[in-house]
Amino acid sequence: MAVQGSAAPHSSPVALTERERSLCHGINPWLAPLAMLLTQDVALSGFFFGGVRVLGAEHLPRRGPVLLAPTHRSRWDALMLPRAAGRRVTGRDCRFMVTLDEMTGLQGWFLQRLGCFPVNPRRPTPASLRFALELLEDGQQLVVFPEGRIMQDDGPLRLMQGLARLTALAEGQGVAVPVVPVGIGYGHGKPRLGDQAALCFGEPLRLQGGEREHVAALTAQLLRGLEAAERTARAAVGRPLQRP
């Protein structure tokens, strides 16, 4: 059974806006719909004309805070998440926590206006963590890639501890946050024109306590959930996962 996140008290809109302004430019009301049209209807549909499938949609909470934790296999992942969980599906946007180097140049200009905000995965600043917490307190859905970077081989999953620690911080603030493992699969390791693509939502997880061992246990559960979700997504595109 999917765990639904309960609605949390909204933080002050003024405080949220001020902190957001210090990190990014929020979600531009004119650029966001255009970006949705270009990425979903043109880029994804035009490139993956073999088909894009969304599996396990019943596991995606439709209200309240949620932390989406996807595997990271390609830059296409950032378009797959809004396709499966974005405003056309849930009525709300995906807020991405991305690495500092992705927020530079022309790409960074767009990301800063599409709801993304930067973080140093090794040493996150208090401002980035506080803003992530405020998004969750505000009942939004936050996307964090727990592997920290794109991994295109089928080697063992290696997760950073940051996502589980962020969950612990939120729970410590009284915000119940379901963590949803998300597996993404493509017809080839490096997606090719005409490939199939699939995304699978796993069953949501919850942190069971605030101690260090509970944080480690959540990371271990997430690893297993990601493994299962990725296997399902890869099977759907006819490219079974070879990881032992």
GROMACS .gro file of C-alpha atoms in nm:
model
  244
    1MET     CA    1   0.000   0.000   0.000
    2ALA     CA    2   0.135   0.341  -0.090
    3VAL     CA    3   0.214   0.574   0.196
    4GLN     CA    4   0.047   0.910   0.142
    5GLY     CA    5   0.231   1.212   0.278
    6SER     CA    6   0.011   1.421   0.503
    7ALA     CA    7  -0.014   1.789   0.431
    8ALA     CA    8   0.224   1.992   0.642
    9PRO     CA    9   0.170   2.348   0.761
   10HIS     CA   10   0.286   2.586   0.490
   11SER     CA   11   0.584   2.801   0.570
   12SER     CA   12   0.557   3.176   0.529
   13PRO     CA   13   0.529   3.264   0.157
   14VAL     CA   14   0.755   3.565   0.212
   15ALA     CA   15   1.030   3.359   0.380
   16LEU     CA   16   1.006   3.093   0.111
   17THR     CA   17   1.035   3.350  -0.166
   18GLU     CA   18   1.332   3.525  -0.006
   19ARG     CA   19   1.527   3.202   0.037
   20GLU     CA   20   1.434   3.086  -0.312
   21ARG     CA   21   1.555   3.414  -0.457
   22SER     CA   22   1.896   3.360  -0.295
   23LEU     CA   23   1.938   3.024  -0.473
   24CYS     CA   24   1.746   3.044  -0.801
   25HIS     CA   25   1.467   3.230  -0.980
   26GLY     CA   26   1.179   2.999  -0.889
   27ILE     CA   27   0.943   2.871  -1.158
   28ASN     CA   28   0.889   3.121  -1.437
   29PRO     CA   29   0.514   3.126  -1.519
   30TRP     CA   30   0.576   3.181  -1.890
   31LEU     CA   31   0.886   2.969  -1.943
   32ALA     CA   32   0.761   2.662  -1.752
   33PRO     CA   33   0.461   2.583  -1.978
   34LEU     CA   34   0.677   2.636  -2.287
   35ALA     CA   35   0.946   2.408  -2.146
   36MET     CA   36   0.682   2.144  -2.072
   37LEU     CA   37   0.561   2.158  -2.431
   38LEU     CA   38   0.910   2.137  -2.579
   39THR     CA   39   1.042   1.864  -2.349
   40GLN     CA   40   0.735   1.640  -2.323
   41ASP     CA   41   0.565   1.676  -2.659
   42VAL     CA   42   0.866   1.743  -2.880
   43ALA     CA   43   1.189   1.612  -2.725
   44LEU     CA   44   1.075   1.299  -2.540
   45SER     CA   45   0.808   1.193  -2.787
   46GLY     CA   46   1.031   1.270  -3.085
   47PHE     CA   47   1.338   1.088  -2.952
   48PHE     CA   48   1.178   0.790  -2.778
   49PHE     CA   49   0.927   0.709  -3.048
   50GLY     CA   50   0.961   0.345  -2.945
   51GLY     CA   51   0.740   0.447  -2.652
   52VAL     CA   52   0.765   0.594  -2.301
   53ARG     CA   53   0.602   0.388  -2.024
   54VAL     CA   54   0.523   0.482  -1.666
   55LEU     CA   55   0.486   0.191  -1.424
   56GLY     CA   56   0.380   0.181  -1.059
   57ALA     CA   57   0.193   0.513  -1.080
   58GLU     CA   58  -0.024   0.399  -0.787
   59HIS     CA   59   0.280   0.445  -0.560
   60LEU     CA   60   0.313   0.816  -0.634
   61PRO     CA   61   0.156   1.035  -0.359
   62ARG     CA   62  -0.063   1.299  -0.521
   63ARG     CA   63  -0.064   1.541  -0.228
   64GLY     CA   64   0.158   1.639   0.059
   65PRO     CA   65   0.538   1.640   0.064
   66VAL     CA   66   0.720   1.370  -0.126
   67LEU     CA   67   1.085   1.302  -0.198
   68LEU     CA   68   1.143   1.132  -0.533
   69ALA     CA   69   1.470   0.936  -0.547
   70PRO     CA   70   1.546   0.823  -0.904
   71THR     CA   71   1.832   0.627  -1.052
   72HIS     CA   72   2.051   0.843  -1.275
   73ARG     CA   73   2.141   0.691  -1.610
   74SER     CA   74   2.112   0.979  -1.857
   75ARG     CA   75   2.037   1.349  -1.888
   76TRP     CA   76   1.700   1.234  -2.021
   77ASP     CA   77   1.614   1.140  -1.660
   78ALA     CA   78   1.540   1.505  -1.583
   79LEU     CA   79   1.270   1.502  -1.852
   80MET     CA   80   1.130   1.162  -1.757
   81LEU     CA   81   1.042   1.271  -1.401
   82PRO     CA   82   0.817   1.563  -1.503
   83ARG     CA   83   0.659   1.338  -1.766
   84ALA     CA   84   0.561   1.088  -1.496
   85ALA     CA   85   0.503   1.315  -1.195
   86GLY     CA   86   0.485   1.675  -1.320
   87ARG     CA   87   0.203   1.926  -1.344
   88ARG     CA   88   0.016   1.741  -1.617
   89VAL     CA   89  -0.012   1.434  -1.393
   90THR     CA   90  -0.021   1.563  -1.036
   91GLY     CA   91  -0.094   1.932  -1.081
   92ARG     CA   92   0.241   2.028  -0.929
   93ASP     CA   93   0.599   2.068  -1.043
   94CYS     CA   94   0.909   1.863  -0.972
   95ARG     CA   95   1.162   2.070  -0.778
   96PHE     CA   96   1.510   1.936  -0.859
   97MET     CA   97   1.810   1.958  -0.629
   98VAL     CA   98   2.102   1.960  -0.875
   99THR     CA   99   2.480   1.982  -0.848
  100LEU     CA  100   2.657   2.316  -0.876
  101ASP     CA  101   2.820   2.237  -1.211
  102GLU     CA  102   2.479   2.182  -1.372
  103MET     CA  103   2.372   2.536  -1.283
  104THR     CA  104   2.620   2.711  -1.511
  105GLY     CA  105   2.599   2.855  -1.861
  106LEU     CA  106   2.287   2.851  -2.075
  107GLN     CA  107   2.165   2.527  -1.915
  108GLY     CA  108   2.195   2.686  -1.573
  109TRP     CA  109   1.999   2.993  -1.687
  110PHE     CA  110   1.705   2.771  -1.780
  111LEU     CA  111   1.732   2.544  -1.476
  112GLN     CA  112   1.726   2.840  -1.240
  113ARG     CA  113   1.392   2.945  -1.391
  114LEU     CA  114   1.236   2.597  -1.396
  115GLY     CA  115   1.238   2.524  -1.023
  116CYS     CA  116   1.588   2.376  -0.987
  117PHE     CA  117   1.829   2.486  -0.716
  118PRO     CA  118   2.197   2.405  -0.657
  119VAL     CA  119   2.365   2.198  -0.390
  120ASN     CA  120   2.718   2.080  -0.324
  121PRO     CA  121   2.654   1.706  -0.264
  122ARG     CA  122   2.975   1.670  -0.061
  123ARG     CA  123   2.925   1.977   0.155
  124PRO     CA  124   2.571   2.115   0.121
  125THR     CA  125   2.526   2.469   0.243
  126PRO     CA  126   2.272   2.552   0.515
  127ALA     CA  127   2.080   2.766   0.263
  128SER     CA  128   2.030   2.474   0.023
  129LEU     CA  129   1.924   2.236   0.299
  130ARG     CA  130   1.690   2.490   0.454
  131PHE     CA  131   1.527   2.561   0.119
  132ALA     CA  132   1.482   2.188   0.053
  133LEU     CA  133   1.316   2.155   0.393
  134GLU     CA  134   1.089   2.451   0.322
  135LEU     CA  135   0.977   2.294  -0.005
  136LEU     CA  136   0.882   1.977   0.183
  137GLU     CA  137   0.714   2.178   0.459
  138ASP     CA  138   0.518   2.350   0.183
  139GLY     CA  139   0.387   2.013   0.063
  140GLN     CA  140   0.584   2.005  -0.263
  141GLN     CA  141   0.763   1.721  -0.440
  142LEU     CA  142   1.140   1.731  -0.436
  143VAL     CA  143   1.366   1.529  -0.668
  144VAL     CA  144   1.709   1.419  -0.541
  145PHE     CA  145   1.933   1.177  -0.734
  146PRO     CA  146   2.078   0.962  -0.452
  147GLU     CA  147   2.369   0.837  -0.664
  148GLY     CA  148   2.488   1.195  -0.704
  149ARG     CA  149   2.590   1.159  -1.069
  150ILE     CA  150   2.508   0.975  -1.390
  151MET     CA  151   2.610   0.608  -1.387
  152GLN     CA  152   2.569   0.431  -1.722
  153ASP     CA  153   2.709   0.089  -1.640
  154ASP     CA  154   2.531  -0.191  -1.455
  155GLY     CA  155   2.768  -0.192  -1.160
  156PRO     CA  156   2.649  -0.202  -0.798
  157LEU     CA  157   2.433   0.087  -0.682
  158ARG     CA  158   2.619   0.327  -0.455
  159LEU     CA  159   2.406   0.582  -0.274
  160MET     CA  160   2.513   0.894  -0.093
  161GLN     CA  161   2.378   0.947   0.259
  162GLY     CA  162   2.249   1.298   0.192
  163LEU     CA  163   1.896   1.202   0.093
  164ALA     CA  164   1.834   0.998   0.408
  165ARG     CA  165   1.981   1.277   0.622
  166LEU     CA  166   1.755   1.532   0.455
  167THR     CA  167   1.460   1.306   0.532
  168ALA     CA  168   1.571   1.288   0.895
  169LEU     CA  169   1.590   1.668   0.914
  170ALA     CA  170   1.239   1.698   0.772
  171GLU     CA  171   1.098   1.436   1.008
  172GLY     CA  172   1.271   1.618   1.294
  173GLN     CA  173   1.072   1.927   1.194
  174GLY     CA  174   0.750   1.727   1.213
  175VAL     CA  175   0.714   1.682   0.835
  176ALA     CA  176   0.622   1.325   0.737
  177VAL     CA  177   0.804   1.261   0.410
  178PRO     CA  178   0.751   0.950   0.198
  179VAL     CA  179   1.062   0.862  -0.005
  180VAL     CA  180   0.972   0.709  -0.341
  181PRO     CA  181   1.240   0.502  -0.522
  182VAL     CA  182   1.223   0.555  -0.897
  183GLY     CA  183   1.387   0.326  -1.151
  184ILE     CA  184   1.449   0.450  -1.506
  185GLY     CA  185   1.542   0.233  -1.802
  186TYR     CA  186   1.632   0.291  -2.167
  187GLY     CA  187   1.675   0.059  -2.463
  188HIS     CA  188   2.051   0.123  -2.464
  189GLY     CA  189   2.305   0.234  -2.203
  190LYS     CA  190   2.339   0.558  -2.397
  191PRO     CA  191   1.986   0.623  -2.525
  192ARG     CA  192   1.948   0.616  -2.903
  193LEU     CA  193   1.692   0.771  -3.133
  194GLY     CA  194   1.386   0.547  -3.147
  195ASP     CA  195   1.460   0.368  -2.818
  196GLN     CA  196   1.196   0.272  -2.568
  197ALA     CA  197   1.206   0.434  -2.224
  198ALA     CA  198   1.037   0.338  -1.899
  199LEU     CA  199   1.006   0.479  -1.549
  200CYS     CA  200   0.889   0.277  -1.249
  201PHE     CA  201   0.777   0.415  -0.912
  202GLY     CA  202   0.852   0.184  -0.622
  203GLU     CA  203   0.656   0.163  -0.299
  204PRO     CA  204   0.719   0.467  -0.076
  205LEU     CA  205   0.949   0.433   0.223
  206ARG     CA  206   0.947   0.611   0.558
  207LEU     CA  207   1.221   0.684   0.806
  208GLN     CA  208   1.146   0.488   1.124
  209GLY     CA  209   1.340   0.706   1.368
  210GLY     CA  210   1.596   0.981   1.397
  211GLU     CA  211   1.899   0.784   1.514
  212ARG     CA  212   2.199   0.719   1.293
  213GLU     CA  213   2.106   0.353   1.252
  214HIS     CA  214   1.760   0.452   1.126
  215VAL     CA  215   1.915   0.680   0.865
  216ALA     CA  216   2.143   0.396   0.753
  217ALA     CA  217   1.845   0.159   0.744
  218LEU     CA  218   1.651   0.397   0.519
  219THR     CA  219   1.948   0.417   0.280
  220ALA     CA  220   1.961   0.035   0.268
  221GLN     CA  221   1.585   0.015   0.204
  222LEU     CA  222   1.615   0.276  -0.068
  223LEU     CA  223   1.892   0.081  -0.236
  224ARG     CA  224   1.672  -0.230  -0.246
  225GLY     CA  225   1.376  -0.027  -0.370
  226LEU     CA  226   1.582   0.131  -0.646
  227GLU     CA  227   1.718  -0.206  -0.749
  228ALA     CA  228   1.367  -0.350  -0.784
  229ALA     CA  229   1.226  -0.044  -0.963
  230GLU     CA  230   1.516  -0.032  -1.207
  231ARG     CA  231   1.480  -0.402  -1.285
  232THR     CA  232   1.112  -0.348  -1.364
  233ALA     CA  233   1.187  -0.047  -1.585
  234ARG     CA  234   1.465  -0.227  -1.771
  235ALA     CA  235   1.247  -0.535  -1.829
  236ALA     CA  236   0.980  -0.306  -1.977
  237VAL     CA  237   1.221  -0.180  -2.245
  238GLY     CA  238   1.349  -0.531  -2.326
  239ARG     CA  239   1.693  -0.477  -2.174
  240PRO     CA  240   1.709  -0.690  -1.858
  241LEU     CA  241   1.937  -0.560  -1.586
  242GLN     CA  242   2.261  -0.761  -1.572
  243ARG     CA  243   2.361  -0.652  -1.222
  244PRO     CA  244   2.418  -0.963  -1.003
   0.00000   0.00000   0.00000
